[in-house]
Amino acid sequence: MNGSGSQKNIIQIRGLEYSYPPQDDRPAVPALSGVDLDVAEGSFVAVVGRNGCGKSTLAKCMNALLLPDSGSVVCAGFDTSCGETVWELRRNVGMVFQNPDNQLVSSVVEDDVAFGPENLGEDPSEIRRRVDGALKAVGMYELRRQAPHLLSGGQKQRVAIAGVLALDPKCVVLDEPTAMLDPSGRREVMDIIETLRARGTTVILITHFMEEAARADRVVVMDGGRIAFEGSPAEVFAQTGRLEECGLSVPFAAELAQLLREEGIDVPGGIVNAQQLQDHLCSLK
Amino acid sequence: MAVRDITIGQYFPADSPLHRLDARTKILGTVLYIVSLFCAHSFSALAAAAVMFAVCAALSRVPFGFMSRGLRPVLVIIAFTMVLNAAFTAGGAVLVTLGPVRITSGGVRRAVFMAVRLVLMIFGSSLLTLTTKPLALTDGLEKLFSPFSKLGLPAHELAMMMGIALRFIPTLMEETDKIMKAQTARGASFGTGGPISRAKSLLPLLVPLFVSAFRIASDLAMAMESRCYRGGEGRTRMNAASLGRRDLAAAVILAAYMAVVLMINGSPLA
């Protein structure tokens, strides 16, 4: 039962509309209006946008935590609105949330990682194998008997990622996983995202940090519940004006490159990270 | 008020004979221990209970300082019980007379007896949570209660709820601390004034705490759902606990202990 047979898109979203239901005195709030998005298998896509632009809602739609009002979301071949396959879908599309504290279920790291495979009803030996594998993949194997509240934010988030990896997903959706972390925690999480990418897992990263988005294969800019524009990081971050309209800035390296260009220094477009800028500036002389 | 003081529900990681016992054995053992405390009618029977606790505590390799931290929050309750018992138990020689209240030697005896019993009860039950991982504990409870699930008792749900409650104690503590500091920074004062103004001052603490507890609950529910949680049906366990020779030994020791307590109760020593 794999997809609609088209090319290898792990996620296909067509005309997705979603409104949060009305509450007490508040009317319904439209969060997504007419989103179309394809994500190729094995790619790393960053979704950026200001607060309230609908990016977290979009992430939750991919995991069937929210169901579309209209339109369709097909992930890993499963339509999210089909109630029977929702668990198959969720084991294939893992989700990591913003607050590392609020997504860990157990008081011991390895038991928390085991939570997912236990829910799937795997054999104890298979669960053990997956838990050890997932913990090693995020570099938390040594701390497997630790209590989560004694870990740093970055470590907690790594445990949360391990908990998702233990489900053996094809795709991992991370909803602002670094928003509550300090710079070193942020680096830890980004390094793991690179590992996931190297393993061929599709990564969808919802983020506020342009430096993180610059590392993706593709950047999707959202504004007002729809996709404003998208492209490779080089293409997206060249459009400073459009980004500012969406309430976003460009990565520091891209901004610096632009300023240098205005000063008449020969810096090509498409520079999005410090390494590229450094390499180019060093080659100038 | 330090918020990190409560050790109930706090697992102390160590490798000891007590840690390795099956959770079910430890739960039933703890229940038996508490029952024995209520059966004990004499100081000598309580002494037997204290010896039992001391042996278990030594076996558990949990530092005593760590254990006794759980006692501090209930000291007030113990003191209150002592005062009530001392004041309203008649019998024996009158020691002090305060207006209508006569404190008798029998009352003092009873007050001390109740205090020792309470302290042992708290220590004894905290030993369970100190040496048992919360998930093992809830697994144990689930297994103990599963025979009743046919009668409609939601054993799995109760166990899961308890496990989550235990997991979130430190998180909610931190949250409380944060809210307290934020409110203090805005001029609120906690722990000053009379009991009524103290209770009132807790309001700006409790309301945000409840709000944040609900937010955490909703986040967690979403995270659990996204990790394929759908109740206890068809769920397996990574560490399937099984009763071993160790548990049999523990059961024998506990039975012997209970017999000793009952014997002391019935003996002329009492």
XYZ file of C-alpha atoms in Angstrom:
555
model
C 0.000 0.000 0.000
C 2.629 2.450 -0.945
C 1.608 5.926 -2.045
C -0.257 6.810 -5.187
C 2.532 5.469 -7.336
C 4.051 8.825 -8.259
C 7.717 9.568 -7.693
C 9.312 8.966 -4.360
C 7.551 11.539 -2.242
C 7.276 10.468 1.348
C 4.918 13.322 2.094
C 2.263 14.649 -0.243
C 0.057 17.453 0.916
C -2.686 18.797 -1.350
C -4.903 21.784 -0.637
C -4.580 21.361 3.115
C -6.874 23.585 5.158
C -7.102 23.546 8.908
C -8.839 25.777 11.447
C -8.617 25.450 15.195
C -12.141 24.868 16.497
C -13.895 27.801 18.177
C -13.500 28.006 21.940
C -15.947 29.729 24.289
C -15.976 33.299 23.025
C -13.250 32.936 20.425
C -14.238 32.163 16.829
C -12.526 29.440 14.815
C -8.970 30.387 13.926
C -7.833 29.422 10.445
C -4.268 28.111 10.750
C -3.599 26.635 7.330
C -5.256 27.655 4.109
C -4.372 25.852 0.928
C -0.992 24.244 1.592
C 0.554 22.064 -1.122
C 3.814 20.392 -0.262
C 5.814 17.424 -1.513
C 8.763 16.076 0.373
C 11.089 13.711 -1.446
C 12.177 10.603 0.400
C 15.548 11.008 2.097
C 15.625 14.780 1.850
C 16.085 17.340 4.589
C 13.460 20.073 4.446
C 13.358 23.075 6.760
C 10.106 24.933 7.358
C 10.499 28.506 8.586
C 8.099 31.305 9.360
C 7.136 33.732 12.079
C 5.078 32.770 15.137
C 1.537 31.823 14.216
C 2.299 31.226 10.549
C 1.006 27.665 10.802
C 4.252 25.735 10.706
C 3.603 23.759 13.900
C 0.065 23.038 12.757
C 1.508 21.735 9.513
C 3.847 19.449 11.468
C 0.971 18.064 13.529
C -1.027 17.412 10.361
C 1.808 15.195 9.098
C 1.467 12.933 12.126
C -2.342 12.780 12.070
C -2.405 14.599 15.386
C -4.576 17.099 13.535
C -6.811 16.069 10.668
C -7.373 18.353 7.682
C -10.668 20.230 7.343
C -10.243 19.829 3.627
C -7.510 18.668 1.314
C -5.355 15.629 1.924
C -2.152 14.681 3.705
C -0.498 11.442 2.623
C 2.588 10.413 4.578
C 4.634 7.304 3.855
C 1.738 6.078 1.742
C -0.912 6.476 4.416
C -3.656 9.068 4.290
C -3.848 10.778 7.679
C -7.629 10.879 7.585
C -7.834 7.090 7.338
C -8.437 5.971 10.927
C -7.360 2.373 10.399
C -3.827 3.082 9.283
C -3.088 5.908 11.689
C -0.759 3.776 13.837
C 1.123 2.517 10.794
C 1.488 6.131 9.747
C 2.770 7.243 13.125
C 5.405 4.531 13.301
C 6.665 5.683 9.924
C 6.505 9.394 10.614
C 8.039 10.160 13.993
C 7.551 13.455 15.713
C 9.784 15.391 18.090
C 8.299 18.342 19.952
C 9.614 21.630 21.218
C 9.596 21.127 24.965
C 11.990 18.332 25.897
C 10.420 17.930 29.342
C 6.871 17.452 28.181
C 7.463 14.545 25.823
C 9.400 12.089 27.974
C 7.123 9.506 29.541
C 9.387 7.539 31.826
C 11.724 8.294 34.691
C 14.541 6.285 33.129
C 16.093 7.146 29.784
C 16.081 3.647 28.290
C 12.518 2.952 29.423
C 11.418 6.122 27.763
C 13.043 5.112 24.500
C 11.346 1.713 24.841
C 7.909 3.341 25.123
C 7.325 3.472 21.355
C 8.302 -0.111 20.469
C 6.425 -1.344 23.550
C 3.315 0.310 22.169
C 3.873 -1.525 18.908
C 3.874 -4.821 20.794
C 7.379 -5.878 19.741
C 9.201 -8.779 21.411
C 11.278 -7.805 24.459
C 14.530 -8.806 22.703
C 13.635 -6.761 19.630
C 12.736 -3.779 21.827
C 16.095 -4.067 23.591
C 17.898 -4.157 20.239
C 16.049 -1.086 18.955
C 16.485 0.859 22.188
C 20.223 0.218 22.276
C 20.522 1.113 18.594
C 18.557 4.339 18.989
C 20.473 5.400 22.092
C 23.796 4.759 20.379
C 22.656 6.727 17.334
C 22.074 9.813 19.471
C 25.099 9.205 21.698
C 23.094 8.672 24.881
C 23.862 4.989 25.426
C 26.134 5.662 28.399
C 23.396 7.631 30.150
C 20.673 5.040 29.503
C 19.927 4.476 33.191
C 19.828 8.167 34.046
C 16.658 10.010 35.051
C 15.537 12.481 32.370
C 15.162 15.415 34.751
C 18.865 15.188 35.566
C 19.860 15.655 31.907
C 20.577 18.896 30.098
C 18.052 20.245 27.626
C 20.082 19.056 24.668
C 20.431 15.591 26.158
C 16.695 15.389 26.861
C 15.976 16.320 23.294
C 18.407 13.632 22.116
C 16.489 11.106 24.227
C 13.256 12.313 22.640
C 14.792 11.776 19.202
C 15.979 8.306 20.251
C 12.417 7.536 21.385
C 11.236 8.313 17.877
C 14.095 6.435 16.183
C 13.199 3.318 18.174
C 9.986 3.215 16.128
C 12.235 2.862 13.077
C 10.529 5.664 11.124
C 11.103 6.577 7.496
C 10.628 10.220 8.271
C 11.157 12.376 11.353
C 9.312 15.643 11.854
C 10.957 17.946 14.389
C 8.813 20.814 15.621
C 11.199 23.530 16.801
C 13.366 21.018 18.660
C 16.011 23.606 19.487
C 13.775 26.500 20.540
C 14.241 25.864 24.254
C 17.904 24.860 24.142
C 21.126 26.730 24.749
C 23.665 26.996 21.908
C 25.479 23.787 22.835
C 22.201 21.863 23.076
C 21.209 23.286 19.725
C 24.458 22.049 18.226
C 23.909 18.552 19.671
C 20.468 18.340 18.083
C 21.671 19.667 14.725
C 24.495 17.110 14.692
C 21.952 14.340 15.184
C 19.839 15.713 12.383
C 22.906 15.417 10.150
C 23.302 11.799 11.302
C 19.673 11.084 10.436
C 20.159 12.604 7.038
C 23.255 10.463 6.471
C 21.203 7.364 7.358
C 18.730 8.281 4.638
C 15.901 9.234 6.993
C 13.729 12.043 5.701
C 13.949 15.024 8.041
C 11.424 17.836 8.287
C 12.692 20.534 10.596
C 10.399 23.297 11.767
C 12.625 26.060 13.057
C 13.062 29.689 13.961
C 16.787 29.660 13.359
C 17.881 30.576 9.859
C 21.334 29.080 10.451
C 19.650 25.712 10.973
C 17.443 26.118 7.922
C 20.532 26.949 5.849
C 21.764 23.388 6.367
C 18.686 21.828 4.732
C 18.313 20.657 1.148
C 15.223 22.751 0.784
C 13.692 25.634 2.700
C 9.948 26.250 2.817
C 8.888 29.712 3.965
C 5.426 29.954 5.478
C 3.362 33.031 6.152
C -0.277 33.492 7.140
C -1.147 29.804 6.880
C 0.224 29.256 3.411
C 3.545 28.570 1.765
C 4.960 31.942 0.726
C 7.867 30.584 -1.303
C 10.411 27.826 -1.254
C 13.652 26.688 -2.782
C 17.196 25.700 -1.963
C 18.738 27.635 0.944
C 20.775 29.647 -1.562
C 17.661 30.631 -3.513
C 15.579 31.419 -0.458
C 18.166 33.405 1.439
C 18.996 35.494 -1.626
C 15.504 37.010 -1.381
C 16.091 39.242 1.609
C 13.112 41.462 0.837
C 10.595 38.652 0.583
C 11.945 37.071 3.747
C 11.525 40.333 5.611
C 7.937 40.570 4.406
C 7.409 37.199 6.066
C 8.913 38.475 9.285
C 12.169 36.591 8.877
C 15.822 37.472 8.564
C 18.569 35.820 6.558
C 21.407 33.822 8.157
C 24.238 35.999 9.381
C 26.658 34.685 6.743
C 24.209 35.497 3.948
C 23.637 38.967 5.352
C 27.364 39.590 5.647
C 27.901 38.345 2.094
C 25.291 40.781 0.864
C 26.861 43.698 2.751
C 30.272 42.808 1.319
C 28.748 42.709 -2.143
C 27.301 46.185 -1.624
C 30.788 47.347 -0.650
C 31.990 46.143 -4.026
C 33.729 42.999 -2.867
C 33.307 40.089 -5.244
C 31.095 37.701 -3.295
C 28.724 35.510 -5.287
C 25.102 34.953 -4.315
C 24.112 31.662 -2.764
C 26.319 31.873 0.273
C 24.271 30.723 3.269
C 26.723 29.592 5.903
C 29.892 30.780 7.541
C 32.015 27.998 6.064
C 31.094 28.895 2.489
C 31.763 32.574 3.139
C 35.073 31.820 4.777
C 36.140 29.527 1.932
C 35.223 32.120 -0.636
C 36.890 35.047 1.130
C 40.070 33.025 1.592
C 40.116 32.156 -2.093
C 39.884 35.804 -3.068
C 43.504 36.500 -2.415
C 10.503 26.312 51.145
C 12.880 24.304 49.067
C 11.089 22.435 46.339
C 13.549 19.637 45.754
C 13.039 18.116 49.159
C 10.483 15.437 48.570
C 12.022 12.052 47.832
C 8.797 10.080 47.504
C 8.682 8.942 43.938
C 12.379 9.551 43.446
C 14.315 6.573 42.292
C 17.824 6.286 43.653
C 19.905 4.451 41.048
C 22.040 1.747 42.649
C 22.625 -1.963 42.331
C 21.502 -3.676 45.512
C 19.592 -6.817 46.497
C 16.610 -4.595 47.187
C 16.830 -2.928 43.796
C 16.873 -6.304 42.106
C 13.748 -7.620 43.804
C 10.632 -7.801 41.678
C 8.425 -4.744 42.117
C 5.472 -6.900 43.091
C 7.426 -8.384 45.974
C 8.416 -4.934 47.139
C 4.903 -3.510 46.864
C 3.370 -6.369 48.824
C 6.291 -6.183 51.252
C 5.666 -2.494 51.829
C 1.964 -3.086 52.365
C 2.799 -5.844 54.819
C 5.277 -3.587 56.591
C 2.665 -0.849 57.015
C 0.146 -3.411 58.255
C 2.740 -4.638 60.744
C 3.197 -1.095 62.007
C -0.499 -0.851 62.681
C -0.517 -4.248 64.341
C 2.339 -3.272 66.614
C 0.943 -2.199 69.959
C 4.139 -1.950 71.943
C 7.472 -0.216 71.749
C 9.223 -3.559 71.512
C 7.166 -4.459 68.456
C 8.032 -1.071 66.965
C 11.671 -1.780 67.734
C 11.403 -4.952 65.682
C 9.951 -2.873 62.843
C 12.774 -0.360 63.197
C 15.351 -3.166 63.024
C 13.641 -4.520 59.913
C 13.757 -1.095 58.327
C 17.405 -0.575 59.275
C 18.374 -3.906 57.699
C 16.463 -3.108 54.493
C 17.871 0.404 54.356
C 21.405 -0.931 54.740
C 20.750 -3.516 52.027
C 19.355 -0.863 49.694
C 22.603 1.177 49.647
C 20.548 4.365 49.559
C 22.357 6.976 51.678
C 20.388 7.728 54.819
C 20.677 11.471 54.239
C 18.999 11.060 50.865
C 16.228 9.004 52.409
C 15.563 11.351 55.315
C 14.968 14.243 52.952
C 11.550 12.740 52.262
C 10.678 13.111 55.926
C 11.097 16.848 56.205
C 7.846 17.928 54.477
C 5.768 15.712 56.803
C 7.475 16.796 60.015
C 4.666 19.277 60.626
C 2.069 16.551 60.402
C 4.067 14.390 62.788
C 4.439 17.256 65.249
C 0.702 17.955 65.001
C -0.133 14.306 65.685
C 2.222 14.302 68.643
C 0.636 17.394 70.165
C -2.890 16.053 69.721
C -2.012 12.688 71.176
C -0.137 14.157 74.088
C -2.935 16.561 74.897
C -5.926 14.292 74.600
C -4.777 10.929 75.867
C -5.643 10.260 79.458
C -3.859 7.795 81.689
C -0.809 7.685 83.890
C 0.552 10.431 86.060
C -0.269 14.054 85.256
C 2.931 15.790 84.182
C 1.828 19.303 83.231
C -1.481 21.086 83.473
C -2.185 23.809 80.922
C -5.618 25.241 81.677
C -8.122 22.503 80.856
C -5.467 20.333 79.161
C -3.632 17.792 81.277
C -0.584 16.209 79.774
C -0.129 12.768 81.228
C 2.714 10.295 81.031
C 0.375 8.001 79.108
C -0.235 10.804 76.623
C 3.469 11.432 76.103
C 4.037 7.736 75.674
C 1.330 7.567 73.064
C 2.589 10.670 71.279
C 6.094 9.233 70.956
C 4.644 5.900 69.889
C 2.581 7.517 67.107
C 5.513 9.611 65.934
C 7.818 6.594 65.678
C 5.106 4.678 63.855
C 4.595 7.509 61.349
C 8.299 7.978 60.769
C 8.779 4.272 60.151
C 5.810 4.260 57.824
C 7.195 7.093 55.728
C 10.695 5.640 55.681
C 9.397 2.190 54.876
C 7.273 3.321 51.970
C 9.904 5.686 50.601
C 12.262 2.708 50.484
C 9.909 1.190 47.907
C 10.073 4.160 45.567
C 13.765 4.748 46.198
C 14.731 1.249 45.115
C 12.150 0.674 42.379
C 12.156 2.404 39.039
C 8.815 4.144 38.589
C 8.054 2.113 35.499
C 8.884 -1.129 37.305
C 6.662 0.053 40.115
C 3.760 0.792 37.850
C 4.351 -2.456 35.959
C 4.221 -4.257 39.273
C 0.990 -2.519 40.228
C -0.452 -3.273 36.833
C 0.372 -6.965 37.210
C -0.934 -7.079 40.767
C -4.190 -5.478 39.734
C -4.619 -7.188 36.373
C -6.721 -10.025 37.835
C -9.259 -7.339 38.720
C -9.357 -5.895 35.206
C -11.973 -8.509 34.321
C -14.146 -6.850 36.938
C -13.742 -3.541 35.120
C -10.759 -2.173 37.022
C -8.621 -0.187 34.573
C -5.335 -1.683 35.793
C -3.197 -0.533 32.893
C -4.590 2.988 32.860
C -4.119 3.386 36.602
C -0.554 2.126 36.397
C 0.236 4.411 33.477
C -1.271 7.381 35.288
C 0.771 6.667 38.367
C 3.957 6.236 36.375
C 3.422 9.557 34.658
C 2.611 11.274 37.933
C 5.898 10.012 39.322
C 7.812 11.050 36.232
C 6.423 14.574 36.422
C 6.990 15.224 40.101
C 10.426 16.781 39.490
C 9.150 18.660 36.449
C 6.259 20.171 38.391
C 8.616 20.947 41.268
C 10.825 22.906 38.928
C 7.764 24.599 37.523
C 6.633 25.544 41.033
C 10.058 26.939 41.776
C 9.983 28.983 38.587
C 6.515 30.388 39.247
C 7.448 31.160 42.840
C 10.496 33.109 41.748
C 8.519 34.935 39.089
C 5.836 35.890 41.618
C 8.412 36.852 44.216
C 10.068 39.091 41.654
C 6.700 40.829 41.282
C 6.335 41.421 44.980
C 4.524 38.311 46.178
C 5.728 36.892 49.458
C 5.469 33.265 50.434
C 5.837 31.810 53.879
C 5.374 35.046 55.825
C 2.465 36.238 57.917
C -0.155 34.161 59.661
C -1.570 30.895 58.382
C -4.447 32.591 56.554
C -2.299 35.077 54.686
C 0.110 32.235 53.933
C -2.664 30.154 52.464
C -3.854 33.152 50.483
C -0.363 33.776 49.181
C -0.395 30.266 47.683
C -3.180 31.232 45.316
C -0.973 33.117 42.840
C 1.225 30.034 42.909
C -1.445 27.381 42.459
C -3.377 28.964 39.623
C -0.417 29.210 37.212
C 0.787 25.809 38.373
C -2.520 24.229 37.418
C -2.515 25.994 34.080
C 0.952 24.738 33.344
C 0.101 21.222 34.528
C -2.746 21.150 32.022
C -0.448 22.409 29.290
C 2.128 19.746 30.110
C -0.612 17.100 30.114
C -1.816 18.128 26.698
C 1.743 18.194 25.296
C 2.476 14.811 26.781
C -0.742 13.280 25.475
C 0.199 14.422 22.006
C 3.742 13.067 22.327
C 2.412 9.726 23.554
C -0.090 9.474 20.748
C 2.554 10.272 18.188
C 4.581 7.399 19.611
C 1.699 5.015 18.925
C 0.302 4.788 22.443
C -3.202 3.373 22.342
C -3.851 1.907 25.754
C -2.674 -1.318 27.301
C -3.990 -3.730 24.702
C -1.263 -5.384 22.665
C 1.479 -3.578 24.535
C 4.635 -5.458 25.437
C 7.455 -4.687 27.823
C 11.190 -4.451 27.251
C 12.020 -5.810 30.688
C 9.455 -8.473 31.385
C 9.799 -8.920 35.124
C 9.715 -12.406 36.546
C 9.668 -13.661 40.104
C 12.837 -15.468 41.119
C 14.441 -17.231 44.047
C 15.321 -13.831 45.492
C 11.645 -12.939 45.740
C 10.875 -16.202 47.475
C 13.614 -15.465 50.020
C 12.185 -11.989 50.570
C 8.716 -13.432 51.102
C 10.052 -15.863 53.716
C 11.920 -13.082 55.538
C 8.826 -10.863 55.493
C 6.610 -13.635 56.822
C 9.107 -14.313 59.616
C 9.217 -10.600 60.420
C 5.438 -10.383 60.588
C 5.345 -13.401 62.891
C 7.916 -11.776 65.184
C 5.885 -8.565 65.414
C 2.706 -10.468 66.218
C 4.526 -12.617 68.769
C 5.990 -9.617 70.572
C 2.512 -8.088 70.627
C 1.102 -11.155 72.323
C 4.027 -11.718 74.666
C 4.391 -10.372 78.219
C 7.163 -8.106 76.856
C 4.472 -5.831 75.411
